[in-house]
Coordinates of C-alpha atoms in Angstrom, one line a residue:
Chain A
M1 CA 51.0 407.2 -11.7
Y2 CA 53.9 405.4 -10.2
R3 CA 52.2 405.5 -6.8
W4 CA 48.9 404.2 -8.3
F5 CA 50.8 401.3 -9.9
I6 CA 52.5 400.4 -6.7
D7 CA 49.2 400.6 -4.7
T8 CA 47.3 398.5 -7.2
F9 CA 50.1 396.0 -7.6
S10 CA 50.7 395.5 -3.9
S11 CA 46.9 395.2 -3.1
S12 CA 46.3 392.7 -5.9
F13 CA 49.5 390.9 -4.8
V14 CA 48.2 390.7 -1.2
V15 CA 44.8 389.5 -2.4
S16 CA 46.3 386.8 -4.6
L17 CA 48.8 385.8 -1.9
S18 CA 46.0 385.5 0.7
T19 CA 43.9 383.5 -1.9
C20 CA 46.8 381.2 -2.5
L21 CA 47.4 380.8 1.2
S22 CA 43.8 380.0 2.0
L23 CA 43.6 377.6 -1.0
F24 CA 46.8 375.9 0.2
G25 CA 45.4 375.8 3.8
F26 CA 42.1 374.3 2.5
V27 CA 44.0 371.6 0.4
F28 CA 46.3 370.9 3.3
S29 CA 43.5 370.5 5.9
L30 CA 41.7 368.3 3.4
Y31 CA 44.8 366.2 2.9
A32 CA 45.3 366.0 6.7
A33 CA 41.7 365.0 7.3
I34 CA 41.9 362.2 4.7
K35 CA 45.2 361.0 6.1
T36 CA 43.8 361.0 9.7
Y37 CA 40.7 359.1 8.5
K38 CA 42.8 356.5 6.7
I39 CA 45.1 356.0 9.8
D40 CA 42.0 355.9 12.1
N41 CA 40.4 353.3 9.8
K42 CA 43.5 351.2 9.7
L43 CA 43.8 351.4 13.5
I44 CA 40.1 350.4 14.0
K45 CA 40.6 347.5 11.6
Y46 CA 43.8 346.5 13.4
K47 CA 42.3 346.7 16.8
K48 CA 39.2 344.7 15.6
S49 CA 41.4 342.0 14.1
Q50 CA 43.6 341.9 17.2
S51 CA 40.6 341.3 19.5
F52 CA 39.3 338.5 17.3
L53 CA 42.8 337.0 17.1
K54 CA 42.4 336.5 20.8
E55 CA 39.3 334.4 20.1
K56 CA 41.1 332.4 17.4
D57 CA 41.6 329.4 19.7
S58 CA 37.9 329.2 20.5
I59 CA 37.0 329.4 16.8
V60 CA 39.6 326.8 15.7
K61 CA 38.4 324.4 18.4
R62 CA 34.8 324.9 17.4
L63 CA 35.5 324.3 13.8
E64 CA 37.3 321.1 14.7
G65 CA 34.3 320.2 16.8
Y66 CA 31.9 320.7 13.8
I67 CA 34.1 318.6 11.5
D68 CA 34.1 315.9 14.2
V69 CA 30.3 316.1 14.7
I70 CA 29.6 315.9 10.9
S71 CA 32.0 313.0 10.5
N72 CA 30.2 311.1 13.3
N73 CA 26.8 311.7 11.7
D74 CA 25.8 313.7 14.8
F75 CA 25.0 316.9 12.8
T76 CA 21.4 317.9 12.8
S77 CA 19.7 320.9 11.3
N78 CA 19.3 322.3 14.8
L79 CA 23.1 322.9 14.8
I80 CA 23.1 325.0 11.6
P81 CA 22.4 328.3 13.5
D82 CA 25.4 327.6 15.8
L83 CA 27.6 326.8 12.8
I84 CA 26.5 330.0 11.1
K85 CA 27.3 332.0 14.3
T86 CA 30.9 330.5 14.3
L87 CA 31.4 331.3 10.6
S88 CA 29.9 334.8 11.0
A89 CA 32.4 335.4 13.9
I90 CA 35.2 334.5 11.5
K91 CA 33.7 336.8 8.8
N92 CA 33.3 339.7 11.2
G93 CA 36.7 339.3 12.8
Y94 CA 39.1 338.0 10.2
N95 CA 37.6 339.0 6.8
S96 CA 40.1 341.9 6.3
I97 CA 43.1 339.6 7.0
L98 CA 42.0 336.4 5.3
P99 CA 43.5 335.4 2.0
L100 CA 41.2 335.8 -1.0
N101 CA 40.7 332.1 -1.4
A102 CA 39.6 331.7 2.2
K103 CA 37.3 334.7 1.9
W104 CA 35.6 333.0 -1.0
K105 CA 35.4 329.7 0.8
L106 CA 33.8 331.4 3.8
K107 CA 31.3 333.2 1.6
H108 CA 30.4 330.0 -0.2
L109 CA 30.0 328.1 3.0
L110 CA 27.6 330.7 4.5
R111 CA 25.6 330.7 1.3
Y112 CA 25.7 326.9 1.2
L113 CA 24.1 326.7 4.7
E114 CA 21.1 328.6 3.3
K115 CA 20.3 325.6 1.2
P116 CA 17.5 323.2 2.2
Y117 CA 19.0 320.8 4.8
K118 CA 18.4 317.7 2.7
D119 CA 20.5 319.2 -0.2
I120 CA 23.6 319.8 1.9
N121 CA 26.5 317.7 0.9
F122 CA 28.3 317.0 4.2
Q123 CA 31.5 315.8 2.6
K124 CA 31.8 319.1 0.7
M125 CA 31.1 321.0 3.9
I126 CA 33.8 319.1 5.8
N127 CA 36.3 319.9 3.0
K128 CA 35.4 323.6 3.2
L129 CA 35.5 323.7 7.0
A130 CA 38.8 321.8 7.0
Y131 CA 40.3 324.4 4.5
L132 CA 39.2 327.3 6.8
L133 CA 40.5 325.5 9.8
G134 CA 43.9 325.0 8.1
I135 CA 44.1 328.8 7.4
L136 CA 43.1 329.8 10.9
D137 CA 45.2 327.2 12.6
S138 CA 48.4 328.0 10.6
G139 CA 47.8 331.7 11.0
G140 CA 48.1 332.2 7.2
F141 CA 46.7 335.7 7.3
I142 CA 47.7 338.6 5.2
D143 CA 48.8 341.9 6.8
E144 CA 48.6 340.4 10.2
Chain B
M1 CA 45.2 312.0 35.2
S2 CA 45.7 315.7 34.5
K3 CA 43.0 318.3 35.2
N4 CA 42.6 318.8 31.4
E5 CA 42.1 315.0 30.8
K6 CA 39.7 314.9 33.7
Y7 CA 37.5 317.6 32.3
V8 CA 37.6 316.1 28.8
R9 CA 36.5 312.8 30.3
F10 CA 33.8 314.6 32.3
I11 CA 32.3 316.2 29.1
D12 CA 32.6 312.9 27.2
D13 CA 30.7 311.1 30.0
I14 CA 27.9 313.8 29.9
C15 CA 27.9 313.3 26.1
T16 CA 27.4 309.6 26.5
S17 CA 24.7 310.0 29.1
T18 CA 22.9 312.6 26.9
D19 CA 23.1 310.3 24.0
A20 CA 21.7 307.4 26.0
G21 CA 18.9 309.7 27.3
S22 CA 19.8 309.2 31.0
V23 CA 20.5 312.9 31.2
K24 CA 17.7 315.2 30.1
W25 CA 18.6 318.8 29.2
S26 CA 16.1 321.7 29.5
Y27 CA 16.1 325.1 28.0
L28 CA 17.6 327.6 30.4
E29 CA 14.6 330.0 29.8
D30 CA 12.4 327.4 31.4
D31 CA 14.0 328.0 34.8
D32 CA 13.8 331.6 36.1
S33 CA 15.6 330.7 39.3
I34 CA 18.9 329.8 37.5
I35 CA 18.6 332.9 35.3
N36 CA 18.1 335.1 38.4
I37 CA 21.2 333.6 40.1
F38 CA 23.3 334.4 36.9
K39 CA 21.9 337.9 36.9
K40 CA 22.6 338.3 40.7
L41 CA 26.2 337.0 40.3
N42 CA 26.7 339.7 37.6
S43 CA 24.9 342.5 39.4
K44 CA 26.8 345.8 39.5
P45 CA 27.3 348.3 42.3
K46 CA 24.3 350.5 42.9
Y47 CA 25.9 353.5 41.2
L48 CA 26.3 351.5 38.1
S49 CA 22.9 349.8 38.3
A50 CA 21.5 352.1 35.6
F51 CA 23.7 350.2 33.1
D52 CA 21.9 346.9 33.9
S53 CA 19.0 348.1 31.8
L54 CA 21.3 348.2 28.8
L55 CA 21.6 344.4 28.8
P56 CA 18.7 342.9 26.8
M57 CA 16.2 340.8 28.8
D58 CA 17.0 337.7 26.8
T59 CA 20.7 337.9 27.6
I60 CA 22.8 337.0 30.7
E61 CA 26.4 338.1 31.3
F62 CA 28.9 335.7 32.6
Q63 CA 32.7 336.3 32.9
G64 CA 32.4 339.3 30.7
Y65 CA 30.7 337.6 27.8
K66 CA 27.0 337.8 26.8
F67 CA 25.0 334.7 26.4
K68 CA 21.5 334.1 24.9
I69 CA 19.1 332.6 27.4
E70 CA 17.0 331.0 24.7
T71 CA 19.9 329.0 23.2
S72 CA 21.4 327.9 26.6
Y73 CA 20.6 324.6 28.3
F74 CA 20.9 323.0 31.7
F75 CA 20.4 319.9 33.7
K76 CA 20.4 319.3 37.4
D77 CA 22.1 316.3 39.0
S78 CA 21.3 315.9 42.8
E79 CA 22.7 319.2 44.3
Y80 CA 24.7 320.2 41.2
I81 CA 23.8 322.0 38.1
N82 CA 25.4 322.0 34.6
V83 CA 24.7 324.9 32.3
L84 CA 25.8 325.0 28.7
L85 CA 25.8 328.7 27.9
S86 CA 25.6 329.7 24.2
G87 CA 26.4 333.2 23.0
E88 CA 26.2 335.3 19.9
T89 CA 29.8 336.4 19.5
G90 CA 33.0 335.9 21.5
K91 CA 32.6 332.8 23.6
L92 CA 29.9 330.7 21.8
C93 CA 30.0 327.9 24.3
L94 CA 30.8 327.6 28.0
L95 CA 30.0 324.7 30.3
V96 CA 29.4 325.8 33.9
T97 CA 29.3 323.1 36.5
A98 CA 28.6 324.2 40.1
G99 CA 26.4 323.9 43.1
M100 CA 22.9 325.4 43.0
S101 CA 24.3 328.8 44.1
L102 CA 26.6 328.8 41.1
R103 CA 29.5 329.9 43.3
N104 CA 32.9 328.3 42.9
A105 CA 31.9 327.1 39.5
V106 CA 34.1 325.1 37.2
V107 CA 33.9 326.8 33.9
L108 CA 34.9 324.8 30.8
D109 CA 35.8 327.2 28.1
D110 CA 35.5 326.5 24.3
S111 CA 39.0 327.8 23.6
V112 CA 40.3 324.7 25.4
Y113 CA 37.3 322.2 25.2
G114 CA 35.7 323.5 22.0
V115 CA 35.7 320.1 20.2
E116 CA 34.1 318.4 23.2
L117 CA 31.6 321.2 23.8
V118 CA 30.4 321.3 20.2
R119 CA 30.0 317.5 20.4
L120 CA 28.0 318.0 23.6
L121 CA 25.9 320.7 21.9
A122 CA 25.1 318.3 19.1
K123 CA 24.0 315.6 21.5
I124 CA 21.9 318.1 23.4
K125 CA 20.2 319.4 20.3
K126 CA 19.4 315.8 19.3
Q127 CA 17.2 315.7 22.4
F128 CA 15.0 318.4 21.0
P129 CA 12.6 318.2 18.0
D130 CA 14.3 318.7 14.7
P131 CA 11.8 320.2 12.3
E132 CA 13.9 319.6 9.2
S133 CA 14.0 315.9 9.7
Y134 CA 10.3 315.9 10.4
I135 CA 9.7 317.7 7.1
D136 CA 11.9 315.1 5.3
K137 CA 9.9 312.3 6.9
V138 CA 6.6 313.8 5.9
I139 CA 7.8 314.3 2.3
N140 CA 9.1 310.7 2.2
G141 CA 5.8 309.4 3.7
E142 CA 7.6 308.1 6.8
A143 CA 5.7 310.3 9.4

């Protein structure tokens, strides 16, 4: 009886211990996988923003150029695709590190450029471009 | 005059000539010979030539950046050529001034001359038909 009790107890103990260990192993590997994914994701975002930071000078100069062109009434609808390209470059490169206000301004600006050309208010556009330029030029990013 | 000031003045002079119409720009895609020179300049060693096919047909690579042929412009002035390359990402504007072989080219980058290059791009685009202003004219009965 005593022997039977010991055998049963030890085998069920081993079973439950191994179950516990495998469960712990599973949870731990899941935790490690999530942690690695998060670090990888952060690293990718960081590398992406760093490569775009290198192009910051080009983007800042171009924004200055567009403001200059609009102010001198040299802006034509033919230039809209180029302006969209510049703004998309900001969106793709900086969106994760832009302050919320600037993100909204950028989103509005891109939507604004979808309007019919004759409905575009150029003064409004200059203001929005100048705001973005200020953010990029001063380096007022978050988590940079 | 510093080199920087010289180049700014150069771009400004081209802007003025473009505005006055004394310089006529053409689409780069209209001149296969220039496109071929760009492609030849960027050709890789034979063992890497398989990677050439990865570059889309409408794109040229210059100084490590990719530029769209259809949105790039050029004009020839005696034995020199000026090419305004326009890309999708990275460098969006680059003015290349060189002899016809495109060797020893002076490359004006938009990270330094961005303001002047956007101004030049605006002047160049004014030389080509602007469908939006045509539509506005038709609507207003001016066409």
